Short mmCIF file of C-alpha atoms in Angstrom, two decimals:
data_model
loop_
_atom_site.label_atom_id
_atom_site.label_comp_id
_atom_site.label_asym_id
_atom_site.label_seq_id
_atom_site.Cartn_x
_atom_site.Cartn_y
_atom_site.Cartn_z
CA UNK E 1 0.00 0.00 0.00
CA UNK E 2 1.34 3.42 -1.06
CA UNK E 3 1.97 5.49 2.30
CA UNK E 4 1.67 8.71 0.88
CA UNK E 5 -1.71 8.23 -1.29
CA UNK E 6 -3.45 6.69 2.48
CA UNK E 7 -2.12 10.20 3.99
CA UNK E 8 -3.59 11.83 1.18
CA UNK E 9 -7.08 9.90 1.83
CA UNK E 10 -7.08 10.92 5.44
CA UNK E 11 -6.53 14.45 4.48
CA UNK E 12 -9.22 13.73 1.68
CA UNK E 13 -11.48 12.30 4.63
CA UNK E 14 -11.27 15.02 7.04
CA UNK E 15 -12.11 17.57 4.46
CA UNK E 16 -15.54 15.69 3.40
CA UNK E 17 -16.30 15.43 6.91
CA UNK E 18 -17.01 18.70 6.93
CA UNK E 19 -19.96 18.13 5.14
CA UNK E 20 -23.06 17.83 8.09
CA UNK E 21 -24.41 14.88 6.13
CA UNK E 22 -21.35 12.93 5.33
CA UNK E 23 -21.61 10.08 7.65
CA UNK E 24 -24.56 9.91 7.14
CA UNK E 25 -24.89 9.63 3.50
CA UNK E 26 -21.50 7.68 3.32
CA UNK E 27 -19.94 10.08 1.18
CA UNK E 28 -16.25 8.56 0.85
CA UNK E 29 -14.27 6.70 -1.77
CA UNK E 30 -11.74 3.99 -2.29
CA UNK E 31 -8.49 3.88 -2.33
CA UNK E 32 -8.62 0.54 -3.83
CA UNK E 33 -11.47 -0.92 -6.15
CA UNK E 34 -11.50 -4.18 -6.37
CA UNK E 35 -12.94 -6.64 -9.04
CA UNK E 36 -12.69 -5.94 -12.79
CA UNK E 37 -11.08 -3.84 -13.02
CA UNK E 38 -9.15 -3.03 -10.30
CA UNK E 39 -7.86 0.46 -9.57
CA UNK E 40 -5.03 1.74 -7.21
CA UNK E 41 -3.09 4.61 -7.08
CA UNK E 42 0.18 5.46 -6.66
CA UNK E 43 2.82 8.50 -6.19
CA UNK E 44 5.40 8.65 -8.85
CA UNK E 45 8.14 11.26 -9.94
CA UNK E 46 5.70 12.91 -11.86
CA UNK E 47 2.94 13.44 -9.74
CA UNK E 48 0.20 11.01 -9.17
CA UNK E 49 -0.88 7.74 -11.37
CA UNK E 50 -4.34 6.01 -11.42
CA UNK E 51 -3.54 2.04 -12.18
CA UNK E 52 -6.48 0.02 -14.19
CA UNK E 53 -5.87 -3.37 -14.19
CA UNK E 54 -8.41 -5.08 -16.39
CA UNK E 55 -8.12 -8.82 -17.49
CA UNK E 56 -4.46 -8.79 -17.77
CA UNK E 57 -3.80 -5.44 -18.92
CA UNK E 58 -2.72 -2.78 -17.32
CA UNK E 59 -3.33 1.10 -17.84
CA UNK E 60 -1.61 3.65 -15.83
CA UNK E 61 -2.20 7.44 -16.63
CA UNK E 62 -1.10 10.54 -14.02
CA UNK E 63 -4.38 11.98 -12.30
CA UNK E 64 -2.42 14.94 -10.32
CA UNK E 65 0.21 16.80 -10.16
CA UNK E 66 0.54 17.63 -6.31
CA UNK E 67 -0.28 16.51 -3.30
CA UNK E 68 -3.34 19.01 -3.08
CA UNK E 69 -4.42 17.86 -6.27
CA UNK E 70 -5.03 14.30 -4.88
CA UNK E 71 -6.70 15.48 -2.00
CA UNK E 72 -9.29 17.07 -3.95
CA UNK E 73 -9.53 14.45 -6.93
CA UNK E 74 -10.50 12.22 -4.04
CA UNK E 75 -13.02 14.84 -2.67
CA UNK E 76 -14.26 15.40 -5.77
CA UNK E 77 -14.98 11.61 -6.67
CA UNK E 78 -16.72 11.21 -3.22
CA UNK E 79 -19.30 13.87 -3.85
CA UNK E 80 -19.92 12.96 -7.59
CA UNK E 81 -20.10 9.30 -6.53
CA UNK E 82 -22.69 10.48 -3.24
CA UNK E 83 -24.20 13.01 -6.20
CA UNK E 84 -25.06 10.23 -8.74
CA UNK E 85 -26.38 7.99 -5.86
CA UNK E 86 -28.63 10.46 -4.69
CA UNK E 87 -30.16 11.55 -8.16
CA UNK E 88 -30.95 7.93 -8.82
CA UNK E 89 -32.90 7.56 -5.83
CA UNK E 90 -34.42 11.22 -5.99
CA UNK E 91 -34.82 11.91 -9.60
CA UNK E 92 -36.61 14.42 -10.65
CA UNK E 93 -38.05 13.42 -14.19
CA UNK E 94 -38.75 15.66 -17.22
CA UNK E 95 -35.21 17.44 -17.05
CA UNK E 96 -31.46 16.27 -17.99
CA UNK E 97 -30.10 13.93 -14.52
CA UNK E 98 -26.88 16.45 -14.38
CA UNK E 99 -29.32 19.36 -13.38
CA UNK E 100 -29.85 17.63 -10.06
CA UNK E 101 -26.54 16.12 -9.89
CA UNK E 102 -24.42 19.18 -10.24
CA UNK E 103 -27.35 21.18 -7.21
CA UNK E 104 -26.44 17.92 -5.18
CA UNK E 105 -22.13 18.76 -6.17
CA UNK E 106 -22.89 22.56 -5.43
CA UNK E 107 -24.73 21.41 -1.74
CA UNK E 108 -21.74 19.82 -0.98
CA UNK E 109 -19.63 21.88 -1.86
CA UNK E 110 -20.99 24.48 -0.07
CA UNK E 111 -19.47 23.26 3.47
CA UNK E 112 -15.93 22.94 2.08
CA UNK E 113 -15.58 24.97 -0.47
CA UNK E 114 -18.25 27.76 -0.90
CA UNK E 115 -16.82 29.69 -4.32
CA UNK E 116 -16.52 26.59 -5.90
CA UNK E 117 -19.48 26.36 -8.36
CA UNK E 118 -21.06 23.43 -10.00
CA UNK E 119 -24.49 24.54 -11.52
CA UNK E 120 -24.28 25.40 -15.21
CA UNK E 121 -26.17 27.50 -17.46
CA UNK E 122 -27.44 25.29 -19.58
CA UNK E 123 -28.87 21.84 -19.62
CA UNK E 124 -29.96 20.03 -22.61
CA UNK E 125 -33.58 18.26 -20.81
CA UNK E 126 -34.84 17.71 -24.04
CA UNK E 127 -33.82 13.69 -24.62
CA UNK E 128 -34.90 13.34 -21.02
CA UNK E 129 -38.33 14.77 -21.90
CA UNK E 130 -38.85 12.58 -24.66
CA UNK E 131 -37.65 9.28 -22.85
CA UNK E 132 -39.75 10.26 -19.54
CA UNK E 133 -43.14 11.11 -21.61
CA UNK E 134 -42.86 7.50 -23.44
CA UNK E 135 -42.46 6.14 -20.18
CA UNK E 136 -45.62 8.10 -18.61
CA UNK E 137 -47.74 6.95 -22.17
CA UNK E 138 -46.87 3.59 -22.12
CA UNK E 139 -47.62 3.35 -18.30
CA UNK E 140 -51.01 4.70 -18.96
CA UNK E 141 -51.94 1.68 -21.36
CA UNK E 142 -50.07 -0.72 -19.19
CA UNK E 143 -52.22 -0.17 -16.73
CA UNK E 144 -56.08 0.44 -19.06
CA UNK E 145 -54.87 -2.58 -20.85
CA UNK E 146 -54.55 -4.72 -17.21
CA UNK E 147 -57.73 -3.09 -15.70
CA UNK E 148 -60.50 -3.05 -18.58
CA UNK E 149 -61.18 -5.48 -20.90
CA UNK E 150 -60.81 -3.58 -24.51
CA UNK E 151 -63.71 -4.60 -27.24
CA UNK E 152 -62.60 -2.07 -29.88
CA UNK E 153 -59.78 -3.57 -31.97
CA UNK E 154 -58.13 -0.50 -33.16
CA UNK E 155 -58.49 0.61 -29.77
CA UNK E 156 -56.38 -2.27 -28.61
CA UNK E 157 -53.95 -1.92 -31.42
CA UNK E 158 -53.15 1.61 -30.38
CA UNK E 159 -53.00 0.56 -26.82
CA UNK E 160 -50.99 -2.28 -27.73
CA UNK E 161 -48.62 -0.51 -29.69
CA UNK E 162 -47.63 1.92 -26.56
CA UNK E 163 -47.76 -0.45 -23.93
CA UNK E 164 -45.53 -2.81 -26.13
CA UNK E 165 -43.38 -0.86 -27.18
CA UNK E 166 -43.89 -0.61 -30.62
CA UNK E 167 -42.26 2.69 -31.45
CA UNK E 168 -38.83 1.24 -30.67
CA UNK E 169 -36.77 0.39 -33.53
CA UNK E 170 -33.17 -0.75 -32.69
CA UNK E 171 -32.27 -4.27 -31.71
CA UNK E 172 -31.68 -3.25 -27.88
CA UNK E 173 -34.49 -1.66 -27.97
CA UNK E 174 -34.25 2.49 -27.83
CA UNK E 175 -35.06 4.45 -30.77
CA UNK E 176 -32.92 5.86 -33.65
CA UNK E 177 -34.73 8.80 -33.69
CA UNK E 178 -36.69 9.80 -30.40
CA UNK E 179 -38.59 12.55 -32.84
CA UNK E 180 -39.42 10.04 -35.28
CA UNK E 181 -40.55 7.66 -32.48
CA UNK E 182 -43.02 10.38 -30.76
CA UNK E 183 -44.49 11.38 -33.61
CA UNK E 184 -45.97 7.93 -34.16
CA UNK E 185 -47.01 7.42 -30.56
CA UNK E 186 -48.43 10.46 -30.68
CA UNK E 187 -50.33 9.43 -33.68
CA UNK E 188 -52.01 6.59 -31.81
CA UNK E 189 -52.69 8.82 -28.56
CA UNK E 190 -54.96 11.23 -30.53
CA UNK E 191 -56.60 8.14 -31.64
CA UNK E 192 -56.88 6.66 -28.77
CA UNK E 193 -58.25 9.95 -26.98
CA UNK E 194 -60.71 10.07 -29.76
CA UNK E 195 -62.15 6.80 -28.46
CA UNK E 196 -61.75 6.72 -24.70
CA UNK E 197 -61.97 10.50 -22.46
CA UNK E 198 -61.02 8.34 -19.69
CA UNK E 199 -57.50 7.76 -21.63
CA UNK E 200 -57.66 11.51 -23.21
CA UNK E 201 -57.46 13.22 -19.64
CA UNK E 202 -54.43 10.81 -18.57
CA UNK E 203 -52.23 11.76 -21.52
CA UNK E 204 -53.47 15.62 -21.00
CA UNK E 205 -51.28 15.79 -17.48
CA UNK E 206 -48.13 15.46 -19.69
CA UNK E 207 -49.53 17.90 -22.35
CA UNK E 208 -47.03 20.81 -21.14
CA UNK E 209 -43.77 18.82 -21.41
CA UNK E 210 -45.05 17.49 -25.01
CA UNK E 211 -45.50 21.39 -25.94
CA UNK E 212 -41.96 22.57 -24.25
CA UNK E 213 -40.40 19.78 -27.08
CA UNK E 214 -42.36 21.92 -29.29
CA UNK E 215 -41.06 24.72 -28.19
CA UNK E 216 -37.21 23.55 -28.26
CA UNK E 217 -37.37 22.82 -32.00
#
């Protein structure tokens, strides 16, 4: 084990414990990641090196120049890591995931570092939109097609086509063109809303994000 990069981690460790919430939250990183791959780090003549061991191979690349610059590369991967963690369990849908991660960043950063600033300008939501109001459509048949029994064919088509899916058109399943994609299911929801008000006032709560993609073109 490299002396100087556990000194650094203590140093790293005492800084993040500034943060009220850091025990809490387990905001910390590793020194050593095991599995594959596996990732050390060690102090060299030229600063500090990040070491990637993956099924045989090794990669080794510097990651800091000083011994400041470790502390906060491990600070900094701590709070993204605690960041990313806490979006996925809090996310906030209709809007790009790095909105909320860089406000969590920012909150931390706030007890240790209160200049430092993490928010940008600009996010691009607009994929996130798109992904997030198939998701909300396709729920809404998912869950007509389990609870009624559907007599109208091209009723059930439409449904069908939603709830299954059928605007996906790669082999993993996402879409080549999320435009192209929407503008089908959107196709069957007037359709649909045509036949069924029931169905017609469940799309309408997602109305507004459908008109800000309008509004982005």
């Amino acid at each position: 084990m490299d002396e100087i990069i556990e000194e650094i981690a203590c140093r790293a460790r005492e800084i993040l414990q500034k943060i009220p919430f850091a025990r809490e939250e387990q905001i910390d990183f590793q020194t050593v990641e095991y599995g594959d791959p596996t990732v050390t780090y060690e102090s060299s003549g030229s600063g500090f090196v990040q070491v990637v061991n993956e099924r045989g191979q090794e990669r080794r690349s510097v990651i800091a120049g000083s011994y400041e610059e470790m502390v906060n590369f491990f600070v900094d991967r701590a709070i993204t890591d605690y960041a990313y963690r806490y979006e996925l369990a809090h996310r906030r849908h209709f809007e790009s995931n790095l909105r909320q991660t860089d406000e969590v960043r920012e909150a931390c950063y706030h007890h240790i570092d209160p200049g430092k600033k993490c928010i940008h300008r600009d996010y691009d939501d607009t994929p996130h939109i798109y992904l997030d109001l198939f998701a909300a459509y396709r729920s809404i048949c998912l869950k007509y097609r389990a609870e009624n029994a559907i007599s109208c064919q091209a009723l059930k088509d439409d449904i069908a086509y939603i709830a299954d899916q059928g605007y996906t058109d790669t082999p993993g399943g996402g879409m080549y063109s999320l435009e192209a994609s929407m503008e089908k299911v959107r196709e069957r929801i007037e359709r649909i809303g045509a036949c069924s008000s029931e169905l017609k006032e469940a799309f309408s709560q997602f109305e507004k994000y459908y008109r800000l993609l309008e509004e982005m073109k």
